[in-house]
Amino acid sequence: MSQRIKIKALLESEQTDINVIVKGWVRTFRNNQFIALNDGSTNSNLQVVVDFENTDPALLKRLTTGAAISVSGLLVTSLGKGQKVEVKAKQIEILGDSDPEKYPLQPKKHSLEFLREIAHLRFRTSTFGAIFRVRNSLAFAVHQFFQNRGFIYLHTPIITASDAEGAGETFHVTNFDLLNPPKTENGEIDFKEDFFGRPTNLTVSGQLEGELGAMALSDIYTFGPTFRAENSNTTRHLAEFWMIEPEMAFYDLNDNMDLAEELLKYVIKYALDKNAEDIQFLTQRLEDEEKQKPQQDRSEMLLIEKLQFCLDNDFERLTYTEAIDILKESTPNKKKKFQYPIEGWGTDLQSEHERYLVEKHFKKPVILTDYPKQIKAFYMRQNEVDANGRETVRAMDILFPGIGEIVGGSQREERLEKLEQRMDQMGIPKDELWWYLDTRRFGACPHAGFGLGFERLVQFVTGMGNIRDVIPFPRFPKNAEF
Ligand code: 4AD
Ligand code: MG
C-alpha cells in the first residue's frame, strides 16, 4: 500500500508541514495553479497548488476536469479563503487522462435530467457524491439500529413463487426460450418444464418469509431489493427498490408503530451527525433551487430544519376514519380543489390527500391506522366490525412531508380461520401458501411488522425530489441502462 491519505482524513488532520500523497479526480484547474481535487471521501475538494513555473507545460495541459491524478507534496496551512489547508505539489502523476473536449461533466451546474443520462459519471458531482454518502450512512444505521436491539438479519429469497402483496405486478423469472416454450397438450405453456418446475417471479416483498423467521427467532429484519412491475412513472416509484422489513413476534400494532418511529428517528439522526457536511451542502442546494420557485410554492423549512423537526416531534397517530373526517371538512375538499374529492368512507387515499394531512393540517409526520379491509392486503389483522358496520384492519402507514407513504405495515392476522376466510374472499390460493398457513397452525402468536422503502427514506434525508436520483442505477419503465 502506498502512503496515500484520503482527502477527508487530510482535511481533518491537525498536523501540517508533513509530506502527503493524495489521489483523486480533478474537478477544476484554474490559473494554471490551483487544482480542486476530489476523491469521493468528502464533499470538500482539496486545493493542490502547482508550481507552474517549474512544471512541464505538457503535464499542465493534462490537468483537465475528470483526469485521475496522484500528487505528492507538502500539507500546509492555506493562506487563501475557503480552506484551512492545501497541498503544495512536489510531484504530480497523471494516472488517467480525461479529454476535456469529450468529458461530459463540465465544471458547471448540470440538470438532474442530464445527469441521469450519464449515471455512470454522476457520482463525480458534488450532489451525487453527497447523496450516495448519505445513502451509505442510512444503510449502515439501519443495521446498527436492529443489531443493537437483537434483531436477526434474515435473507429472504429474491426468486419466489408467491406474490406477497397480492397485487400481481411481478416480473417473471424463467429460463425458457421465449419464442419456443414447451407446451402442454392443451397448448398452454408448460411450467413444469421450466427451471423451477413452476411459474416464479422476482419478490415484491420478503414479508411472508420474514414472518416464518419471526415465528422462531422472535425479531428479524430483511434489507434487500424488491421488484414491482407497476407501470408508474412517478417521482416516488421504482421497478427495483430496496426495502427494510422487520417482523416481530409478540408485537401488536402500537409496538409496531413505536419501533418504526424509533427507527426513522435513529437513522435520520445518524445521518445528521455523520454526514453533517453533505446534508449542509444538500440543504444549500435545495435552498438555491427553491429560490427559483414562486414564494407560495417554497417550503417553510430548510432541509436540515425539516430533519431536525422530525426528530423533535412525535408523529401524529390517527385512524383512517378520523383522517377521512378531517379531509371531508378540509378547505380544498369544500372548494373542490382535490382532483379526487373525498366523498365517502372506504376508498384509498390519494397522494394529494396524504400531502394535505401531513403538510397542511398536522405539519408533521403522520401515522394512519385501521384502514378499510377492502383496500389492504389479505394478511392484515381484522378488527371487530364497528357500530356502523365498517370493516377495518390493523394496518398502519407512515406519511412523510414531501414523500407521502414511507412505511406500510400491520399487525398480522394470526387466527387461522380468519386468515383462510380472507384468502378465500380474495381468491388467494391457500394450497400454494400452505407453508405460510402452517405458522398459524403451530404455535401462532400475535405479531406485526412493516416495510420501509429505503429510497423514499434517502429522498427525505437528501431532499431530492425524484426517487431516480437516490439510487445509483434506477430501474423504471423503459429504462434499464447501466
Ligand atoms: O406498502 P408496501 O407495498 O408494503 C409491503 O410490501 C409490505 N409487505 C411491507 C411489510 O409489512 N413488511 O411497501 C412498503 C414500502 C412503502 O411504504 C414504500 O415506502 C415502499 O415500500 N415502496 C416503494 N418504493 C419505491 N418504489 C416502489 N415502487 C415502491 N412500492 C413501495
Ligand atoms: Mg403500502
Short mmCIF file of C-alpha atoms in Angstrom, two decimals, residues 44-328:
data_model
loop_
_atom_site.label_atom_id
_atom_site.label_comp_id
_atom_site.label_asym_id
_atom_site.label_seq_id
_atom_site.Cartn_x
_atom_site.Cartn_y
_atom_site.Cartn_z
CA SER A 44 -14.96 19.24 0.04
CA ASN A 45 -12.27 19.45 -2.58
CA LEU A 46 -8.63 19.62 -1.65
CA GLN A 47 -6.74 22.55 -3.08
CA VAL A 48 -3.49 21.44 -4.68
CA VAL A 49 -1.14 24.27 -5.55
CA VAL A 50 1.02 23.72 -8.61
CA ASP A 51 4.35 25.45 -9.05
CA PHE A 52 3.62 26.05 -12.71
CA GLU A 53 6.90 27.78 -13.46
CA ASN A 54 8.78 24.62 -12.58
CA THR A 55 6.30 22.15 -14.06
CA ASP A 56 6.46 20.65 -17.52
CA PRO A 57 3.89 22.55 -19.67
CA ALA A 58 2.86 19.24 -21.26
CA LEU A 59 1.83 17.96 -17.84
CA LEU A 60 -0.05 21.17 -17.01
CA LYS A 61 -2.10 20.65 -20.18
CA ARG A 62 -3.16 17.24 -18.98
CA LEU A 63 -4.57 18.58 -15.71
CA THR A 64 -8.11 18.66 -17.05
CA THR A 65 -11.51 18.20 -15.43
CA GLY A 66 -12.05 14.49 -14.82
CA ALA A 67 -8.42 13.39 -15.01
CA ALA A 68 -7.23 10.96 -12.33
CA ILE A 69 -4.02 12.08 -10.69
CA SER A 70 -1.62 11.25 -7.90
CA VAL A 71 0.01 14.12 -6.05
CA SER A 72 2.79 14.06 -3.55
CA GLY A 73 3.54 17.25 -1.74
CA LEU A 74 3.59 19.22 1.45
CA LEU A 75 0.49 19.78 3.51
CA VAL A 76 0.49 23.41 4.58
CA THR A 77 -1.81 25.93 6.19
CA SER A 78 -3.67 27.70 3.43
CA LEU A 79 -3.49 31.44 3.08
CA GLY A 80 -6.39 31.51 0.66
CA LYS A 81 -10.04 31.74 1.57
CA GLY A 82 -12.27 28.68 1.75
CA GLN A 83 -9.86 26.09 3.09
CA LYS A 84 -7.72 25.61 6.17
CA VAL A 85 -5.04 23.54 4.48
CA GLU A 86 -3.76 22.85 1.00
CA VAL A 87 -1.11 20.72 -0.62
CA LYS A 88 1.89 22.27 -2.31
CA ALA A 89 2.60 19.77 -5.05
CA LYS A 90 6.12 18.44 -5.44
CA GLN A 91 5.27 15.74 -7.91
CA ILE A 92 2.17 15.12 -9.99
CA GLU A 93 1.48 11.97 -11.92
CA ILE A 94 -1.39 11.63 -14.39
CA LEU A 95 -3.00 8.24 -13.78
CA GLY A 96 -5.74 8.64 -16.34
CA ASP A 97 -6.29 11.43 -18.83
CA SER A 98 -9.71 12.94 -19.46
CA ASP A 99 -10.18 14.68 -22.79
CA PRO A 100 -11.89 17.96 -21.90
CA GLU A 101 -13.49 18.11 -25.34
CA LYS A 102 -15.26 14.82 -24.76
CA TYR A 103 -15.74 14.60 -20.99
CA PRO A 104 -19.48 15.07 -20.42
CA LEU A 105 -19.14 16.72 -17.00
CA GLN A 106 -18.17 20.35 -17.27
CA PRO A 107 -17.27 22.44 -14.25
CA LYS A 108 -20.74 24.00 -14.14
CA LYS A 109 -24.19 23.09 -12.87
CA HIS A 110 -25.83 20.31 -14.89
CA SER A 111 -29.51 19.44 -14.74
CA LEU A 112 -30.51 16.30 -12.84
CA GLU A 113 -32.20 15.03 -16.01
CA PHE A 114 -28.96 15.31 -17.94
CA LEU A 115 -27.02 13.62 -15.15
CA ARG A 116 -29.47 10.72 -15.16
CA GLU A 117 -28.42 10.02 -18.73
CA ILE A 118 -24.81 9.79 -17.62
CA ALA A 119 -25.46 7.98 -14.36
CA HIS A 120 -22.12 6.21 -14.75
CA LEU A 121 -20.38 9.55 -14.21
CA ARG A 122 -22.76 11.41 -11.94
CA PHE A 123 -21.09 10.04 -8.79
CA ARG A 124 -18.36 12.54 -9.62
CA THR A 125 -20.59 15.55 -8.98
CA SER A 126 -20.86 17.15 -5.55
CA THR A 127 -24.59 16.49 -5.39
CA PHE A 128 -24.39 12.78 -6.15
CA GLY A 129 -21.31 12.30 -4.01
CA ALA A 130 -23.31 13.72 -1.10
CA ILE A 131 -26.41 11.63 -1.88
CA PHE A 132 -24.53 8.34 -2.02
CA ARG A 133 -22.53 9.01 1.10
CA VAL A 134 -25.80 9.76 2.93
CA ARG A 135 -27.39 6.62 1.44
CA ASN A 136 -24.46 4.59 2.71
CA SER A 137 -24.78 6.01 6.22
CA LEU A 138 -28.51 5.36 6.31
CA ALA A 139 -27.98 1.72 5.30
CA PHE A 140 -25.36 1.27 7.99
CA ALA A 141 -27.58 2.95 10.58
CA VAL A 142 -30.47 0.62 9.72
CA HIS A 143 -28.31 -2.39 10.51
CA GLN A 144 -26.94 -0.77 13.64
CA PHE A 145 -30.43 0.06 14.90
CA PHE A 146 -31.65 -3.51 14.55
CA GLN A 147 -28.43 -5.17 15.65
CA ASN A 148 -28.43 -3.04 18.82
CA ARG A 149 -31.86 -4.44 19.58
CA GLY A 150 -31.03 -8.09 18.98
CA PHE A 151 -32.85 -8.44 15.67
CA ILE A 152 -31.64 -11.16 13.30
CA TYR A 153 -30.84 -10.09 9.74
CA LEU A 154 -32.67 -12.66 7.64
CA HIS A 155 -32.03 -13.09 3.92
CA THR A 156 -35.34 -13.82 2.27
CA PRO A 157 -35.37 -15.14 -1.30
CA ILE A 158 -35.22 -12.94 -4.38
CA ILE A 159 -36.90 -15.57 -6.54
CA THR A 160 -40.24 -16.74 -5.22
CA ALA A 161 -43.41 -18.43 -6.36
CA SER A 162 -45.64 -16.12 -4.32
CA ASP A 163 -46.86 -12.58 -4.72
CA ALA A 164 -46.89 -11.37 -1.15
CA GLU A 165 -48.88 -8.21 -1.74
CA GLY A 166 -51.38 -9.95 -3.97
CA ALA A 167 -51.05 -7.11 -6.44
CA GLY A 168 -49.96 -9.32 -9.32
CA GLU A 169 -47.39 -6.81 -10.51
CA THR A 170 -44.43 -9.14 -10.66
CA PHE A 171 -41.56 -9.82 -13.02
CA HIS A 172 -41.49 -13.40 -14.23
CA VAL A 173 -38.36 -15.48 -13.85
CA THR A 174 -37.83 -18.18 -16.43
CA ASN A 175 -35.10 -19.78 -18.46
CA PHE A 176 -37.45 -20.81 -21.26
CA ASP A 177 -36.69 -19.93 -24.83
CA LEU A 178 -39.43 -17.33 -25.04
CA LEU A 179 -40.02 -17.95 -28.75
CA ASN A 180 -40.46 -21.63 -28.25
CA PRO A 181 -41.52 -22.59 -24.72
CA PRO A 182 -42.61 -26.17 -24.02
CA LYS A 183 -46.38 -26.56 -24.31
CA THR A 184 -48.86 -28.87 -22.61
CA GLU A 185 -51.34 -30.95 -24.59
CA ASN A 186 -53.80 -28.05 -24.28
CA GLY A 187 -51.31 -25.71 -25.90
CA GLU A 188 -50.56 -23.79 -22.70
CA ILE A 189 -47.05 -23.00 -21.56
CA ASP A 190 -45.82 -25.98 -19.57
CA PHE A 191 -44.20 -24.50 -16.50
CA LYS A 192 -43.44 -27.99 -15.20
CA GLU A 193 -40.62 -27.89 -17.74
CA ASP A 194 -39.34 -24.53 -16.51
CA PHE A 195 -36.25 -24.20 -14.33
CA PHE A 196 -38.12 -24.37 -11.03
CA GLY A 197 -40.88 -26.62 -12.31
CA ARG A 198 -43.45 -23.89 -11.72
CA PRO A 199 -44.02 -20.21 -12.54
CA THR A 200 -41.74 -17.97 -10.49
CA ASN A 201 -41.16 -14.26 -10.11
CA LEU A 202 -38.88 -11.71 -8.51
CA THR A 203 -40.01 -10.95 -4.98
CA VAL A 204 -42.23 -7.94 -4.29
CA SER A 205 -41.62 -8.25 -0.55
CA GLY A 206 -39.80 -10.53 1.86
CA GLN A 207 -42.57 -10.27 4.41
CA LEU A 208 -44.17 -13.69 4.19
CA GLU A 209 -40.84 -15.46 4.57
CA GLY A 210 -39.87 -12.89 7.21
CA GLU A 211 -42.90 -13.93 9.25
CA LEU A 212 -41.66 -17.52 9.21
CA GLY A 213 -38.37 -16.34 10.70
CA ALA A 214 -40.06 -14.26 13.38
CA MET A 215 -42.10 -17.30 14.45
CA ALA A 216 -38.88 -18.82 15.75
CA LEU A 217 -36.27 -16.09 16.11
CA SER A 218 -38.69 -13.51 17.59
CA ASP A 219 -37.31 -10.39 15.90
CA ILE A 220 -35.95 -10.38 12.37
CA TYR A 221 -35.43 -7.86 9.63
CA THR A 222 -34.73 -8.07 5.94
CA PHE A 223 -32.93 -5.44 3.92
CA GLY A 224 -32.83 -6.26 0.27
CA PRO A 225 -34.00 -5.44 -3.22
CA THR A 226 -37.64 -5.88 -4.18
CA PHE A 227 -39.21 -5.66 -7.61
CA ARG A 228 -42.51 -4.38 -8.87
CA ALA A 229 -43.68 -4.25 -12.44
CA GLU A 230 -46.05 -1.36 -11.75
CA ASN A 231 -46.16 0.89 -14.74
CA SER A 232 -45.92 4.02 -12.66
CA ASN A 233 -43.71 6.78 -13.89
CA THR A 234 -43.73 8.87 -10.75
CA THR A 235 -41.10 10.56 -8.62
CA ARG A 236 -41.84 8.01 -5.85
CA HIS A 237 -41.77 4.67 -7.65
CA LEU A 238 -39.04 2.40 -8.93
CA ALA A 239 -39.31 -1.04 -10.50
CA GLU A 240 -36.36 -2.15 -8.35
CA PHE A 241 -36.14 -0.67 -4.88
CA TRP A 242 -34.69 -1.64 -1.53
CA MET A 243 -36.92 -2.39 1.37
CA ILE A 244 -36.32 -2.90 5.08
CA GLU A 245 -38.87 -5.28 6.56
CA PRO A 246 -38.76 -6.06 10.26
CA GLU A 247 -41.12 -8.68 11.63
CA MET A 248 -41.64 -9.16 15.34
CA ALA A 249 -43.30 -11.91 17.32
CA PHE A 250 -45.43 -10.78 20.27
CA TYR A 251 -45.79 -7.23 18.92
CA ASP A 252 -49.12 -5.52 18.46
CA LEU A 253 -49.78 -2.54 16.22
CA ASN A 254 -48.74 0.00 18.86
CA ASP A 255 -45.42 -1.74 19.43
CA ASN A 256 -45.01 -1.82 15.67
CA MET A 257 -45.60 1.93 15.32
CA ASP A 258 -43.24 2.69 18.20
CA LEU A 259 -40.50 0.66 16.55
CA ALA A 260 -41.00 2.30 13.15
CA GLU A 261 -40.94 5.78 14.62
CA GLU A 262 -37.81 4.99 16.64
CA LEU A 263 -36.10 3.51 13.58
CA LEU A 264 -36.81 6.54 11.42
CA LYS A 265 -35.60 8.95 14.08
CA TYR A 266 -32.50 6.88 14.76
CA VAL A 267 -31.33 6.69 11.16
CA ILE A 268 -32.11 10.34 10.42
CA LYS A 269 -30.15 11.40 13.48
CA TYR A 270 -27.29 9.15 12.48
CA ALA A 271 -27.07 10.76 9.05
CA LEU A 272 -27.34 14.26 10.51
CA ASP A 273 -24.37 13.54 12.79
CA LYS A 274 -22.28 11.51 10.41
CA ASN A 275 -22.94 13.44 7.20
CA ALA A 276 -23.26 16.98 8.52
CA GLU A 277 -21.25 18.45 5.67
CA ASP A 278 -23.15 16.57 2.95
CA ILE A 279 -26.52 17.50 4.43
CA GLN A 280 -25.42 21.10 4.74
CA PHE A 281 -24.46 21.02 1.07
CA LEU A 282 -27.78 19.43 0.06
CA THR A 283 -29.66 21.98 2.18
CA GLN A 284 -27.93 24.80 0.34
CA ARG A 285 -28.58 23.13 -3.00
CA LEU A 286 -32.26 22.85 -2.22
CA GLU A 287 -32.45 26.41 -1.00
CA ASP A 288 -30.95 27.63 -4.28
CA GLU A 289 -33.44 25.51 -6.18
CA GLU A 290 -36.35 26.83 -4.12
CA LYS A 291 -35.39 30.40 -4.90
CA GLN A 292 -36.44 29.73 -8.49
CA LYS A 293 -39.97 28.94 -7.33
CA PRO A 294 -42.79 31.37 -6.56
CA GLN A 295 -42.99 32.24 -2.86
CA GLN A 296 -46.12 30.19 -2.12
CA ASP A 297 -44.54 27.01 -3.51
CA ARG A 298 -41.42 27.25 -1.39
CA SER A 299 -41.15 25.02 1.64
CA GLU A 300 -41.33 26.68 5.01
CA MET A 301 -38.30 24.88 6.36
CA LEU A 302 -34.80 24.27 5.15
CA LEU A 303 -33.86 20.63 4.67
CA ILE A 304 -31.78 20.49 7.81
CA GLU A 305 -34.57 22.11 9.84
CA LYS A 306 -37.07 19.63 8.44
CA LEU A 307 -34.91 16.72 9.56
CA GLN A 308 -34.39 18.19 13.00
CA PHE A 309 -38.11 18.90 13.28
CA CYS A 310 -38.84 15.28 12.51
CA LEU A 311 -36.56 14.19 15.37
CA ASP A 312 -38.04 16.63 17.86
CA ASN A 313 -41.71 15.82 17.38
CA ASP A 314 -43.93 12.83 17.99
CA PHE A 315 -45.52 11.52 14.84
CA GLU A 316 -49.26 12.21 14.79
CA ARG A 317 -51.24 8.98 15.12
CA LEU A 318 -54.85 8.72 14.00
CA THR A 319 -57.18 6.29 12.31
CA TYR A 320 -58.11 6.28 8.65
CA THR A 321 -61.66 7.13 9.69
CA GLU A 322 -60.52 10.20 11.63
CA ALA A 323 -58.39 11.22 8.65
CA ILE A 324 -61.37 10.96 6.30
CA ASP A 325 -63.38 13.23 8.61
CA ILE A 326 -60.60 15.82 8.57
CA LEU A 327 -60.27 15.60 4.80
CA LYS A 328 -64.03 15.86 4.26
#
